mmCIF file of N, CA and C in Angstrom:
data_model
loop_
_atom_site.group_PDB
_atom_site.id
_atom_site.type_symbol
_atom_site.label_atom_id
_atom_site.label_comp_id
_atom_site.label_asym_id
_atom_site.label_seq_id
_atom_site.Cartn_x
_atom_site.Cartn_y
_atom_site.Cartn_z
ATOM 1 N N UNK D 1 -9.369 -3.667 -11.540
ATOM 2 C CA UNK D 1 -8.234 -4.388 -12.056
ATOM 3 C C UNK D 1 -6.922 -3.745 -11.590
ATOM 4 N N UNK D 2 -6.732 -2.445 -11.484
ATOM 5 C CA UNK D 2 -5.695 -1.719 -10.914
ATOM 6 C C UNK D 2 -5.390 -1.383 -9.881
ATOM 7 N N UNK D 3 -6.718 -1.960 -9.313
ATOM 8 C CA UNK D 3 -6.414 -1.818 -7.843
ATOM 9 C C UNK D 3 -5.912 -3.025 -7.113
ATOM 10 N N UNK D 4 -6.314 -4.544 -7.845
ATOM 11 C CA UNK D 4 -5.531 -5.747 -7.355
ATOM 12 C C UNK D 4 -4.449 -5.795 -7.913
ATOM 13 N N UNK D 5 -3.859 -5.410 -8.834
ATOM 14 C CA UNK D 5 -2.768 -5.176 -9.439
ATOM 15 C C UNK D 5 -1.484 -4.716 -8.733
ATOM 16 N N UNK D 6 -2.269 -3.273 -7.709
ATOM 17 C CA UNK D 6 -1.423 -2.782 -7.047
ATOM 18 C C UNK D 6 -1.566 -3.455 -5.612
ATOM 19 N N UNK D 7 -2.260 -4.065 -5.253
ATOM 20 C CA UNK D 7 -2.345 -4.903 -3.934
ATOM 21 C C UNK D 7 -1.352 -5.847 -4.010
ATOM 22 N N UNK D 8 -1.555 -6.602 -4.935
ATOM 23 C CA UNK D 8 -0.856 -7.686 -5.011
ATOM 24 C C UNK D 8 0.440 -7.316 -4.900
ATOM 25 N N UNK D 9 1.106 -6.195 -6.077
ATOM 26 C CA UNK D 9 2.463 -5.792 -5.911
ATOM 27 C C UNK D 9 2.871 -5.328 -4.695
ATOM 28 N N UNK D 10 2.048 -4.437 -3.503
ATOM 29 C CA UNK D 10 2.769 -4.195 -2.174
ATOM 30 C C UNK D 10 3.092 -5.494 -1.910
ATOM 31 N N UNK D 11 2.160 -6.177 -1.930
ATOM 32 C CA UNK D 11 2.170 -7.550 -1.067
ATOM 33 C C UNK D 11 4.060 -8.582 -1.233
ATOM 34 N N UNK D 12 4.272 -8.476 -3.231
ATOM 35 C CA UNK D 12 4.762 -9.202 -3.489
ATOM 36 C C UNK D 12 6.572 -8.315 -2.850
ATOM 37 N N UNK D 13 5.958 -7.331 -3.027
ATOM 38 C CA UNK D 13 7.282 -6.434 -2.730
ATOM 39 C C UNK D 13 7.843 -6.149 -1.472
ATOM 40 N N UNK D 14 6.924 -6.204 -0.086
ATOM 41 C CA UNK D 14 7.159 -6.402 0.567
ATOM 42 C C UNK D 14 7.791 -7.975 1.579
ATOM 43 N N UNK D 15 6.690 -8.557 0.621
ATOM 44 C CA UNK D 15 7.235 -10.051 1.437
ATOM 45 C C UNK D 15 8.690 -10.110 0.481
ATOM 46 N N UNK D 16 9.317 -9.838 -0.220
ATOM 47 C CA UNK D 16 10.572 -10.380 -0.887
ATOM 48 C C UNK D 16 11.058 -9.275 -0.164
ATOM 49 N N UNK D 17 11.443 -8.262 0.204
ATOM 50 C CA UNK D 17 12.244 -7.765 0.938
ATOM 51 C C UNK D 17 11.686 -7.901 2.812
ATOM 52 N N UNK D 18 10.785 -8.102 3.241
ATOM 53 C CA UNK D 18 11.172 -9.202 4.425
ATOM 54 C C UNK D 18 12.284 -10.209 4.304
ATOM 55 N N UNK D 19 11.643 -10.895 3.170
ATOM 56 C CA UNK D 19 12.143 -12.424 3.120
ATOM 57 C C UNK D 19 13.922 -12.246 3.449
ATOM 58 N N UNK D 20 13.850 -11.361 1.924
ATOM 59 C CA UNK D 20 15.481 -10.989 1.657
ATOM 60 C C UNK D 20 16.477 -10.652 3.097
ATOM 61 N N UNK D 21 15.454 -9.878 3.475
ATOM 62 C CA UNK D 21 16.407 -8.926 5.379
ATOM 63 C C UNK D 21 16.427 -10.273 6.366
ATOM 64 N N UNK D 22 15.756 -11.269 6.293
ATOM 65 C CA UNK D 22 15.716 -12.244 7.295
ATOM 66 C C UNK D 22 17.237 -12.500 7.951
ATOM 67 N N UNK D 23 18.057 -12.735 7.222
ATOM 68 C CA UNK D 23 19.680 -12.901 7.463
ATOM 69 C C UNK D 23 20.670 -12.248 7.464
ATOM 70 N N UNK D 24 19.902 -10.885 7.688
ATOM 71 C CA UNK D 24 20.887 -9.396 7.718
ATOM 72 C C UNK D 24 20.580 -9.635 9.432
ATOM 73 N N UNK D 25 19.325 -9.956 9.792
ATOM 74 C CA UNK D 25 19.163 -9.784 10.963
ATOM 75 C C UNK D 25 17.393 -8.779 11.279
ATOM 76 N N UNK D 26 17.613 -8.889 13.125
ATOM 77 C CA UNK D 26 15.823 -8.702 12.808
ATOM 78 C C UNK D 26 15.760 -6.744 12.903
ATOM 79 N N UNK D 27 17.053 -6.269 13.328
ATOM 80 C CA UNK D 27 16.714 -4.437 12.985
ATOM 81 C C UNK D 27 16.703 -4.432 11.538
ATOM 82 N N UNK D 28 17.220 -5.233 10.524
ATOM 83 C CA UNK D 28 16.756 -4.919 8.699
ATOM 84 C C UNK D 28 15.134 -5.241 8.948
ATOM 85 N N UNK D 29 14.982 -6.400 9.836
ATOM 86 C CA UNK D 29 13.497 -6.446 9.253
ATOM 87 C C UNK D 29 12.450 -5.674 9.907
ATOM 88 N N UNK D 30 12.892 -5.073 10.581
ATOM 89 C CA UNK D 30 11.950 -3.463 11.710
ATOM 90 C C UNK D 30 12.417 -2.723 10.155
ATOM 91 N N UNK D 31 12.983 -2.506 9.890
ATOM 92 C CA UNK D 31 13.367 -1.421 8.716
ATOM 93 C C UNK D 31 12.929 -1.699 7.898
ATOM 94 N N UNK D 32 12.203 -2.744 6.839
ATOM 95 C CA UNK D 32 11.669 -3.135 5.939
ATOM 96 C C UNK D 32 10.612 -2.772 6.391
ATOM 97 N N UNK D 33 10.217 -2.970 8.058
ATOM 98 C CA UNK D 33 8.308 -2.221 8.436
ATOM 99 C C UNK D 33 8.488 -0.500 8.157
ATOM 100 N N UNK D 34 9.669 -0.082 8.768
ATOM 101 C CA UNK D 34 9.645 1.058 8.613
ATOM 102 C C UNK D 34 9.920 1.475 7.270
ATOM 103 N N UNK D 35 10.190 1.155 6.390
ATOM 104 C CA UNK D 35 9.827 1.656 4.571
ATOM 105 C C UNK D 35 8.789 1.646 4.267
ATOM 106 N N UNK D 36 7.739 0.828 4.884
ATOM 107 C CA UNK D 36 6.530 0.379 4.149
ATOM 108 C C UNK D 36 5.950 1.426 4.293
ATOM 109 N N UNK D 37 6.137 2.376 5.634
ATOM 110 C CA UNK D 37 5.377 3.727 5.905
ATOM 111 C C UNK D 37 6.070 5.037 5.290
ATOM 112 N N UNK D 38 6.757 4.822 4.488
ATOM 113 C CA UNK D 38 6.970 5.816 3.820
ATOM 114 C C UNK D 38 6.277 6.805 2.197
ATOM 115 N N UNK D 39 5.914 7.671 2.079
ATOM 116 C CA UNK D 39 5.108 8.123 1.609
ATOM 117 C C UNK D 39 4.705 7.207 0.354
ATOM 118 N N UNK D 40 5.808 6.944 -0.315
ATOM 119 C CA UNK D 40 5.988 6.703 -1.989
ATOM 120 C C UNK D 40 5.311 5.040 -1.653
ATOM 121 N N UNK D 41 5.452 4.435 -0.614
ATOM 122 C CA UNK D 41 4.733 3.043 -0.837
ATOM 123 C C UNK D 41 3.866 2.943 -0.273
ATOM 124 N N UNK D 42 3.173 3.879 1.094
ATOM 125 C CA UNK D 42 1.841 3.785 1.326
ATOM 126 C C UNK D 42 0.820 4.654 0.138
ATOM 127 N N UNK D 43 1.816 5.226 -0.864
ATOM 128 C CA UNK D 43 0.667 5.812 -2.155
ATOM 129 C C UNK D 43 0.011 4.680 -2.525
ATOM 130 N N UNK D 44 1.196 3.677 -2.481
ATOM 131 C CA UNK D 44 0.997 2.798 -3.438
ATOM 132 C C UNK D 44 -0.637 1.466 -2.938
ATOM 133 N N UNK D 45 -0.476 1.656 -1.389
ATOM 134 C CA UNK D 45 -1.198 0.910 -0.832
ATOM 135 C C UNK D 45 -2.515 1.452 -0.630
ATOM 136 N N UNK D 46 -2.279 3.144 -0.379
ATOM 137 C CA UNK D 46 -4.086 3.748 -0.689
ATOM 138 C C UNK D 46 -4.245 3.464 -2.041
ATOM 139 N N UNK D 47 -3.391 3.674 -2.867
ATOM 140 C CA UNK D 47 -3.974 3.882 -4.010
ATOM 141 C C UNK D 47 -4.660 2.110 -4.457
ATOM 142 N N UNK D 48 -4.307 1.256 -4.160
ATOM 143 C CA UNK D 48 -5.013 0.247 -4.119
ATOM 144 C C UNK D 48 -6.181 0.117 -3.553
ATOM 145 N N UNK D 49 -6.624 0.795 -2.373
ATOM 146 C CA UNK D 49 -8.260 0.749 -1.874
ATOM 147 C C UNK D 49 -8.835 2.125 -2.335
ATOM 148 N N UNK D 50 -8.060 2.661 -2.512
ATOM 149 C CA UNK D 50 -9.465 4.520 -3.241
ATOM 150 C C UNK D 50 -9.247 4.064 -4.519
ATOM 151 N N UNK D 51 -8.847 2.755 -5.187
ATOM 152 C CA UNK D 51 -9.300 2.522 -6.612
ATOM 153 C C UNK D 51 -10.800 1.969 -6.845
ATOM 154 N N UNK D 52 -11.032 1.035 -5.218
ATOM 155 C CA UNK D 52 -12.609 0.672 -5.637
ATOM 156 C C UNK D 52 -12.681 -1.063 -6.036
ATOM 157 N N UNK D 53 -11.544 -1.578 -6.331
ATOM 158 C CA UNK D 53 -11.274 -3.095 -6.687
ATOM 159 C C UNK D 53 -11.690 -3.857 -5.597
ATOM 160 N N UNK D 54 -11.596 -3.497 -4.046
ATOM 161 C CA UNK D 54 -12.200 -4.638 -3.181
ATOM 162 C C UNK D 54 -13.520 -3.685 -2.522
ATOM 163 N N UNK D 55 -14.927 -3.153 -3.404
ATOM 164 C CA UNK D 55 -15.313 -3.045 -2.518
ATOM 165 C C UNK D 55 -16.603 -4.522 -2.396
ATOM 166 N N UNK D 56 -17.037 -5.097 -3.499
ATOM 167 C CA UNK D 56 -17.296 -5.894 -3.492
ATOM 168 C C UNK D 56 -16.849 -7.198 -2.732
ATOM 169 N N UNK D 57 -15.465 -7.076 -2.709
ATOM 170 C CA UNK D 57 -15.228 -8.233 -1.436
ATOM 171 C C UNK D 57 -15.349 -7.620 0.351
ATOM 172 N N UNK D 58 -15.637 -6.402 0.549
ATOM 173 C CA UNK D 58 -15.952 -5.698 1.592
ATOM 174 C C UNK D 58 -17.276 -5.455 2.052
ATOM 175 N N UNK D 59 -18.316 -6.108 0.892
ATOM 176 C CA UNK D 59 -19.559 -5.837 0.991
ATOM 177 C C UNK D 59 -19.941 -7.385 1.688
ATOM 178 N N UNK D 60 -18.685 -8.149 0.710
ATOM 179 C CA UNK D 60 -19.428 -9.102 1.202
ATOM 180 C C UNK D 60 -18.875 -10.167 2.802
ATOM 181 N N UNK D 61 -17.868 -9.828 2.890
ATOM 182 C CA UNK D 61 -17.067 -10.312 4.285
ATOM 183 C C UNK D 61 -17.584 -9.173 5.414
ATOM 184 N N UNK D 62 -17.993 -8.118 4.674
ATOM 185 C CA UNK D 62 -17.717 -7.433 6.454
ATOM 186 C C UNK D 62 -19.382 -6.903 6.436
ATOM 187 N N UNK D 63 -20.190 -7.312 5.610
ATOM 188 C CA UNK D 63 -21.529 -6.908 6.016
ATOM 189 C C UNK D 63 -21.576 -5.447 5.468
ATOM 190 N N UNK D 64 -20.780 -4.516 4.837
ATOM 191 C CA UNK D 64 -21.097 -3.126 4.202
ATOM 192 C C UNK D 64 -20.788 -2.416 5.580
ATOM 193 N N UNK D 65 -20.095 -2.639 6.404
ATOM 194 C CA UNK D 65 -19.386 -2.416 7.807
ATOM 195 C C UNK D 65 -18.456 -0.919 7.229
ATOM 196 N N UNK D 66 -17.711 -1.915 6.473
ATOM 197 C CA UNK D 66 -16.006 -1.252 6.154
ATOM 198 C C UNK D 66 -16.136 -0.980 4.544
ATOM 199 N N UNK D 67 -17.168 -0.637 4.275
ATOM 200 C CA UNK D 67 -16.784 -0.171 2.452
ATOM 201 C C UNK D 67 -16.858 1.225 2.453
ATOM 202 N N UNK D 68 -16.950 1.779 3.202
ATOM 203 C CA UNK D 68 -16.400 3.784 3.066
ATOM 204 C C UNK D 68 -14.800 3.557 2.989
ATOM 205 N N UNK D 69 -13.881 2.758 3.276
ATOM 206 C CA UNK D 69 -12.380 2.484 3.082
ATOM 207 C C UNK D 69 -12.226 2.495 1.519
ATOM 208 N N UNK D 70 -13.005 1.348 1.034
ATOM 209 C CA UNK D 70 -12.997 0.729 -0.339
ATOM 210 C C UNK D 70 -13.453 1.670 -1.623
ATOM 211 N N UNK D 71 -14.414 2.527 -0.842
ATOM 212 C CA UNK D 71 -15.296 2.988 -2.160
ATOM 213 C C UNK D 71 -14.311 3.635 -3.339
ATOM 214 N N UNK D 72 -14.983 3.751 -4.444
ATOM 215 C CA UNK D 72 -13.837 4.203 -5.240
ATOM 216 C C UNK D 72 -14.112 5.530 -5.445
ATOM 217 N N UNK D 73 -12.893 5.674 -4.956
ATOM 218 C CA UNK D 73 -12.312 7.769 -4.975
ATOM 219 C C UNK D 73 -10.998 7.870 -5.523
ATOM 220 N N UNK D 74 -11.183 8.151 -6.745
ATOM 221 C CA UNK D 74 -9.669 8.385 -7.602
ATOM 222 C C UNK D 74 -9.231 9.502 -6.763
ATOM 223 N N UNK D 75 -9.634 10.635 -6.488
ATOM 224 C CA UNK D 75 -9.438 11.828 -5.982
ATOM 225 C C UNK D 75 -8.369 11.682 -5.104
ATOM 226 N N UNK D 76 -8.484 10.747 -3.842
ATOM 227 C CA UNK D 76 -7.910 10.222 -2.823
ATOM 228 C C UNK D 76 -6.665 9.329 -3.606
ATOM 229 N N UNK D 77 -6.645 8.666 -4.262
ATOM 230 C CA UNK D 77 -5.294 8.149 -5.131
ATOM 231 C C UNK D 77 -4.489 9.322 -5.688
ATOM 232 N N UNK D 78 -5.340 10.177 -6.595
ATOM 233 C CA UNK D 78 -4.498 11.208 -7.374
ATOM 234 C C UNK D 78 -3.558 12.121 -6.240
ATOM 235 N N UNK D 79 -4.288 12.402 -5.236
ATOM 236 C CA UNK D 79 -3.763 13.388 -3.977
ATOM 237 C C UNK D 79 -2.597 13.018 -3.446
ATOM 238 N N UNK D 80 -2.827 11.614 -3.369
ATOM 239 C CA UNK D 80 -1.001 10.918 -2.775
ATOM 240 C C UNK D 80 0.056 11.224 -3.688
ATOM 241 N N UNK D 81 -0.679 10.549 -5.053
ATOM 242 C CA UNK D 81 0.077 10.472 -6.561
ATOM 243 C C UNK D 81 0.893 11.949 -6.189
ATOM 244 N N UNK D 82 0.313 13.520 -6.615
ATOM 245 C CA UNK D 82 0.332 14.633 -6.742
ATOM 246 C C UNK D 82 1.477 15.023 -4.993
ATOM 247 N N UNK D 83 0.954 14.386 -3.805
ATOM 248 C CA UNK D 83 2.082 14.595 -2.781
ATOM 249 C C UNK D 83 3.393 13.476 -3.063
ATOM 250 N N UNK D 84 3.400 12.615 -3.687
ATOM 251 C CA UNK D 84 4.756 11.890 -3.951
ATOM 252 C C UNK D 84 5.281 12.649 -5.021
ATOM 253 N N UNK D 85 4.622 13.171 -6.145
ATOM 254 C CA UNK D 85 5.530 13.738 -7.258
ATOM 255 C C UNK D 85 6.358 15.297 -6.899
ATOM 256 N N UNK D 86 6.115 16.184 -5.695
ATOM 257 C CA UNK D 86 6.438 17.102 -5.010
ATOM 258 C C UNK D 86 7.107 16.952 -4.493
ATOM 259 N N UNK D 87 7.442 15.863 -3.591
ATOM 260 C CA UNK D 87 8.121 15.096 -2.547
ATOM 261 C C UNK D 87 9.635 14.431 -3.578
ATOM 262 N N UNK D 88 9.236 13.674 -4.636
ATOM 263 C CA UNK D 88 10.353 13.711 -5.437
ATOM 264 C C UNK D 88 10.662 14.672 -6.255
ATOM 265 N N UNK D 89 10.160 15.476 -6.698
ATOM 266 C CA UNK D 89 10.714 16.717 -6.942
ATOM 267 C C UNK D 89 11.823 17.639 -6.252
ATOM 268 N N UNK D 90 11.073 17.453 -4.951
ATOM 269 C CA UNK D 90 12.170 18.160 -3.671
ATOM 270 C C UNK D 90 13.316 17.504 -3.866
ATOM 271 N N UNK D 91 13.773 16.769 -4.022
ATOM 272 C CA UNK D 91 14.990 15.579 -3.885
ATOM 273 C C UNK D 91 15.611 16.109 -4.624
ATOM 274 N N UNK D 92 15.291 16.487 -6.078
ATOM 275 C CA UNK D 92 16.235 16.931 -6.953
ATOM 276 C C UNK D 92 16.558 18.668 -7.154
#
């Protein structure tokens, strides 16, 4: 449940700030790609597949191919979690 939760929100958060940069021009919208790789929102995007929410849809589209991505490993969520809270720490 927390892991589509957080899928969905990259998803919704990113397409509204695409959307939004469209009429700033297309270097805002290279820059909206380049945020997405920044630590604090790719947490947000592992932490959606090391929750374990799609491995059942990975079992079943890709043949059990690609579910070592999916499997659920909090460990691998907490680790980002634990490098973003350091990372904002530094800031202050």
């Amino acid at each position: 449940m927390v892991s589509y939760f957080l899928f969905f929100y990259v998803i919704i958060l990113f397409g509204a700030r695409y959307i939004s940069s469209h009429y700033a021009g297309r270097l805002r919208q290279h820059a909206v790609l380049y945020e997405l790789t920044w630590l604090c929102n790719s947490t947000l995007l592992i932490g959606c597949l090391s929750f374990g929410g799609f491995e059942k849809l990975s079992n079943e589209y890709f043949g059990g191919y690609a579910t070592w991505i999916f499997r659920s490993r909090p460990l691998v969520a907490t680790s980002f979690c634990v490098a973003v809270s350091i990372d904002q720490a530094m800031w202050y």
